[in-house]
């Protein structure tokens, strides 16, 4: 929560006064591609940290009526190709990302689960990542 008692991190669809700068690519509608090079879904919304004025998460529509948040700092945005790459998960693993109890805010516990899921994917998304390099 922020100092006014409102949720601190919210989707841009309900964040009054927030938008994407005209000099930057708007990720909404871009394809999200996993580490396997396969599309996992499409960005539905941007979640902003309102006191810090920065993007924290992207909300991706993974199909079947499910949406998942993933940490923005784990992405590579290619505005020309209208593609966002996430190396920490394979495309089929996005559908199993932890969900939210409220579609317009994320709790600290939900954030911990999201970071744990994507962080673990960095090490364990495929069998070859779990093995030593040497």
mmCIF file of C-alpha atoms in Angstrom:
data_model
loop_
_atom_site.group_PDB
_atom_site.id
_atom_site.type_symbol
_atom_site.label_atom_id
_atom_site.label_comp_id
_atom_site.label_asym_id
_atom_site.label_seq_id
_atom_site.Cartn_x
_atom_site.Cartn_y
_atom_site.Cartn_z
ATOM 1 C CA UNK A 1 0.000 0.000 0.000
ATOM 2 C CA UNK A 2 1.077 3.580 -0.548
ATOM 3 C CA UNK A 3 0.852 6.398 2.016
ATOM 4 C CA UNK A 4 -2.786 7.074 1.097
ATOM 5 C CA UNK A 5 -3.703 3.436 1.791
ATOM 6 C CA UNK A 6 -4.255 2.554 -1.873
ATOM 7 C CA UNK A 7 -2.535 -0.350 -3.644
ATOM 8 C CA UNK A 8 0.984 0.630 -4.675
ATOM 9 C CA UNK A 9 1.322 -1.589 -7.747
ATOM 10 C CA UNK A 10 -1.673 -1.521 -10.080
ATOM 11 C CA UNK A 11 -2.461 -2.161 -13.748
ATOM 12 C CA UNK A 12 -2.297 0.827 -16.046
ATOM 13 C CA UNK A 13 -5.971 0.291 -16.920
ATOM 14 C CA UNK A 14 -6.866 1.703 -13.477
ATOM 15 C CA UNK A 15 -3.816 3.941 -12.897
ATOM 16 C CA UNK A 16 -5.023 7.456 -13.593
ATOM 17 C CA UNK A 17 -2.433 9.778 -15.089
ATOM 18 C CA UNK A 18 -0.050 7.006 -16.218
ATOM 19 C CA UNK A 19 0.868 6.123 -19.781
ATOM 20 C CA UNK A 20 3.708 4.998 -21.996
ATOM 21 C CA UNK A 21 6.015 7.747 -23.265
ATOM 22 C CA UNK A 22 5.650 8.321 -26.997
ATOM 23 C CA UNK A 23 9.391 7.698 -27.486
ATOM 24 C CA UNK A 24 9.147 4.169 -26.052
ATOM 25 C CA UNK A 25 7.420 1.121 -27.532
ATOM 26 C CA UNK A 26 4.113 0.274 -25.854
ATOM 27 C CA UNK A 27 4.346 -3.416 -24.911
ATOM 28 C CA UNK A 28 0.570 -3.933 -24.854
ATOM 29 C CA UNK A 29 -0.375 -6.238 -27.698
ATOM 30 C CA UNK A 30 3.177 -7.524 -28.159
ATOM 31 C CA UNK A 31 3.872 -11.229 -28.390
ATOM 32 C CA UNK A 32 5.639 -12.805 -25.387
ATOM 33 C CA UNK A 33 8.212 -15.433 -26.339
ATOM 34 C CA UNK A 34 9.730 -17.915 -23.890
ATOM 35 C CA UNK A 35 13.276 -19.290 -23.801
ATOM 36 C CA UNK A 36 12.241 -21.993 -26.276
ATOM 37 C CA UNK A 37 11.459 -19.359 -28.935
ATOM 38 C CA UNK A 38 7.726 -20.148 -28.896
ATOM 39 C CA UNK A 39 5.036 -17.542 -28.216
ATOM 40 C CA UNK A 40 3.502 -17.884 -24.740
ATOM 41 C CA UNK A 41 0.830 -15.214 -25.119
ATOM 42 C CA UNK A 42 0.218 -11.521 -25.622
ATOM 43 C CA UNK A 43 0.794 -8.592 -23.268
ATOM 44 C CA UNK A 44 -2.603 -7.441 -22.019
ATOM 45 C CA UNK A 45 -1.526 -4.699 -19.614
ATOM 46 C CA UNK A 46 1.335 -2.944 -17.839
ATOM 47 C CA UNK A 47 1.527 -2.891 -14.024
ATOM 48 C CA UNK A 48 3.068 0.250 -12.589
ATOM 49 C CA UNK A 49 4.553 1.077 -9.215
ATOM 50 C CA UNK A 50 2.694 4.353 -8.761
ATOM 51 C CA UNK A 51 4.934 6.004 -6.115
ATOM 52 C CA UNK A 52 8.104 5.072 -8.026
ATOM 53 C CA UNK A 53 6.675 5.801 -11.516
ATOM 54 C CA UNK A 54 8.099 2.653 -13.038
ATOM 55 C CA UNK A 55 6.934 -0.559 -14.703
ATOM 56 C CA UNK A 56 7.067 -3.556 -12.351
ATOM 57 C CA UNK A 57 5.169 -6.270 -14.233
ATOM 58 C CA UNK A 58 3.647 -7.115 -17.571
ATOM 59 C CA UNK A 59 0.347 -8.966 -17.601
ATOM 60 C CA UNK A 60 0.235 -11.629 -20.298
ATOM 61 C CA UNK A 61 -2.853 -13.343 -21.645
ATOM 62 C CA UNK A 62 -1.754 -16.993 -21.792
ATOM 63 C CA UNK A 63 -5.038 -18.271 -23.237
ATOM 64 C CA UNK A 64 -7.945 -20.110 -21.725
ATOM 65 C CA UNK A 65 -9.049 -16.983 -19.863
ATOM 66 C CA UNK A 66 -5.908 -16.988 -17.704
ATOM 67 C CA UNK A 67 -3.571 -14.066 -17.253
ATOM 68 C CA UNK A 68 -0.180 -14.111 -15.575
ATOM 69 C CA UNK A 69 2.114 -11.368 -14.290
ATOM 70 C CA UNK A 70 5.826 -11.522 -14.911
ATOM 71 C CA UNK A 71 8.582 -9.211 -13.699
ATOM 72 C CA UNK A 72 9.398 -6.546 -16.266
ATOM 73 C CA UNK A 73 13.125 -6.555 -15.466
ATOM 74 C CA UNK A 74 13.348 -10.157 -16.772
ATOM 75 C CA UNK A 75 12.284 -9.102 -20.258
ATOM 76 C CA UNK A 76 13.931 -7.953 -23.449
ATOM 77 C CA UNK A 77 11.601 -5.682 -25.419
ATOM 78 C CA UNK A 78 12.037 -5.541 -29.197
ATOM 79 C CA UNK A 79 9.769 -2.705 -30.276
ATOM 80 C CA UNK A 80 10.531 -3.114 -33.989
ATOM 81 C CA UNK A 81 9.582 -6.807 -33.994
ATOM 82 C CA UNK A 82 6.720 -6.204 -31.492
ATOM 83 C CA UNK A 83 8.114 -9.041 -29.396
ATOM 84 C CA UNK A 84 9.074 -9.496 -25.754
ATOM 85 C CA UNK A 85 11.486 -12.266 -24.838
ATOM 86 C CA UNK A 86 11.585 -13.876 -21.402
ATOM 87 C CA UNK A 87 14.537 -16.243 -20.952
ATOM 88 C CA UNK A 88 13.585 -17.551 -17.512
ATOM 89 C CA UNK A 89 10.693 -19.806 -18.649
ATOM 90 C CA UNK A 90 9.648 -21.968 -21.557
ATOM 91 C CA UNK A 91 6.452 -20.888 -23.318
ATOM 92 C CA UNK A 92 4.260 -23.680 -21.892
ATOM 93 C CA UNK A 93 5.281 -22.769 -18.313
ATOM 94 C CA UNK A 94 3.646 -19.316 -18.381
ATOM 95 C CA UNK A 95 0.187 -20.863 -17.964
ATOM 96 C CA UNK A 96 1.227 -22.271 -14.556
ATOM 97 C CA UNK A 97 2.454 -18.954 -13.134
ATOM 98 C CA UNK A 98 0.870 -17.981 -9.809
ATOM 99 C CA UNK A 99 -2.361 -16.035 -10.135
ATOM 100 C CA UNK A 100 -3.862 -13.058 -8.334
ATOM 101 C CA UNK A 101 -6.786 -12.956 -5.937
ATOM 102 C CA UNK A 102 -7.740 -9.467 -7.177
ATOM 103 C CA UNK A 103 -7.287 -8.567 -10.875
ATOM 104 C CA UNK A 104 -6.434 -4.946 -9.998
ATOM 105 C CA UNK A 105 -3.774 -5.364 -7.304
ATOM 106 C CA UNK A 106 -0.960 -7.670 -6.284
ATOM 107 C CA UNK A 107 -0.204 -8.563 -2.660
ATOM 108 C CA UNK A 108 3.285 -9.005 -1.199
ATOM 109 C CA UNK A 109 2.687 -12.751 -0.903
ATOM 110 C CA UNK A 110 1.612 -12.949 -4.551
ATOM 111 C CA UNK A 111 4.725 -10.993 -5.545
ATOM 112 C CA UNK A 112 6.897 -13.469 -3.630
ATOM 113 C CA UNK A 113 5.246 -16.374 -5.455
ATOM 114 C CA UNK A 114 5.671 -14.696 -8.848
ATOM 115 C CA UNK A 115 9.348 -13.898 -8.252
ATOM 116 C CA UNK A 116 9.931 -17.409 -6.903
ATOM 117 C CA UNK A 117 8.317 -18.990 -9.960
ATOM 118 C CA UNK A 118 10.243 -16.937 -12.512
ATOM 119 C CA UNK A 119 13.472 -17.023 -10.500
ATOM 120 C CA UNK A 120 13.329 -20.800 -10.199
ATOM 121 C CA UNK A 121 12.692 -21.010 -13.929
ATOM 122 C CA UNK A 122 16.029 -19.324 -14.518
ATOM 123 C CA UNK A 123 17.671 -22.387 -12.954
ATOM 124 C CA UNK A 124 15.155 -25.181 -13.529
ATOM 125 C CA UNK A 125 12.951 -24.377 -16.563
ATOM 126 C CA UNK A 126 14.571 -27.200 -18.505
ATOM 127 C CA UNK A 127 16.652 -30.224 -17.474
ATOM 128 C CA UNK A 128 19.830 -28.825 -19.042
ATOM 129 C CA UNK A 129 19.678 -25.767 -16.774
ATOM 130 C CA UNK A 130 19.757 -27.903 -13.653
ATOM 131 C CA UNK A 131 23.037 -29.572 -14.591
ATOM 132 C CA UNK A 132 26.533 -28.140 -14.072
ATOM 133 C CA UNK A 133 28.266 -26.549 -17.054
ATOM 134 C CA UNK A 134 31.549 -28.386 -16.482
#
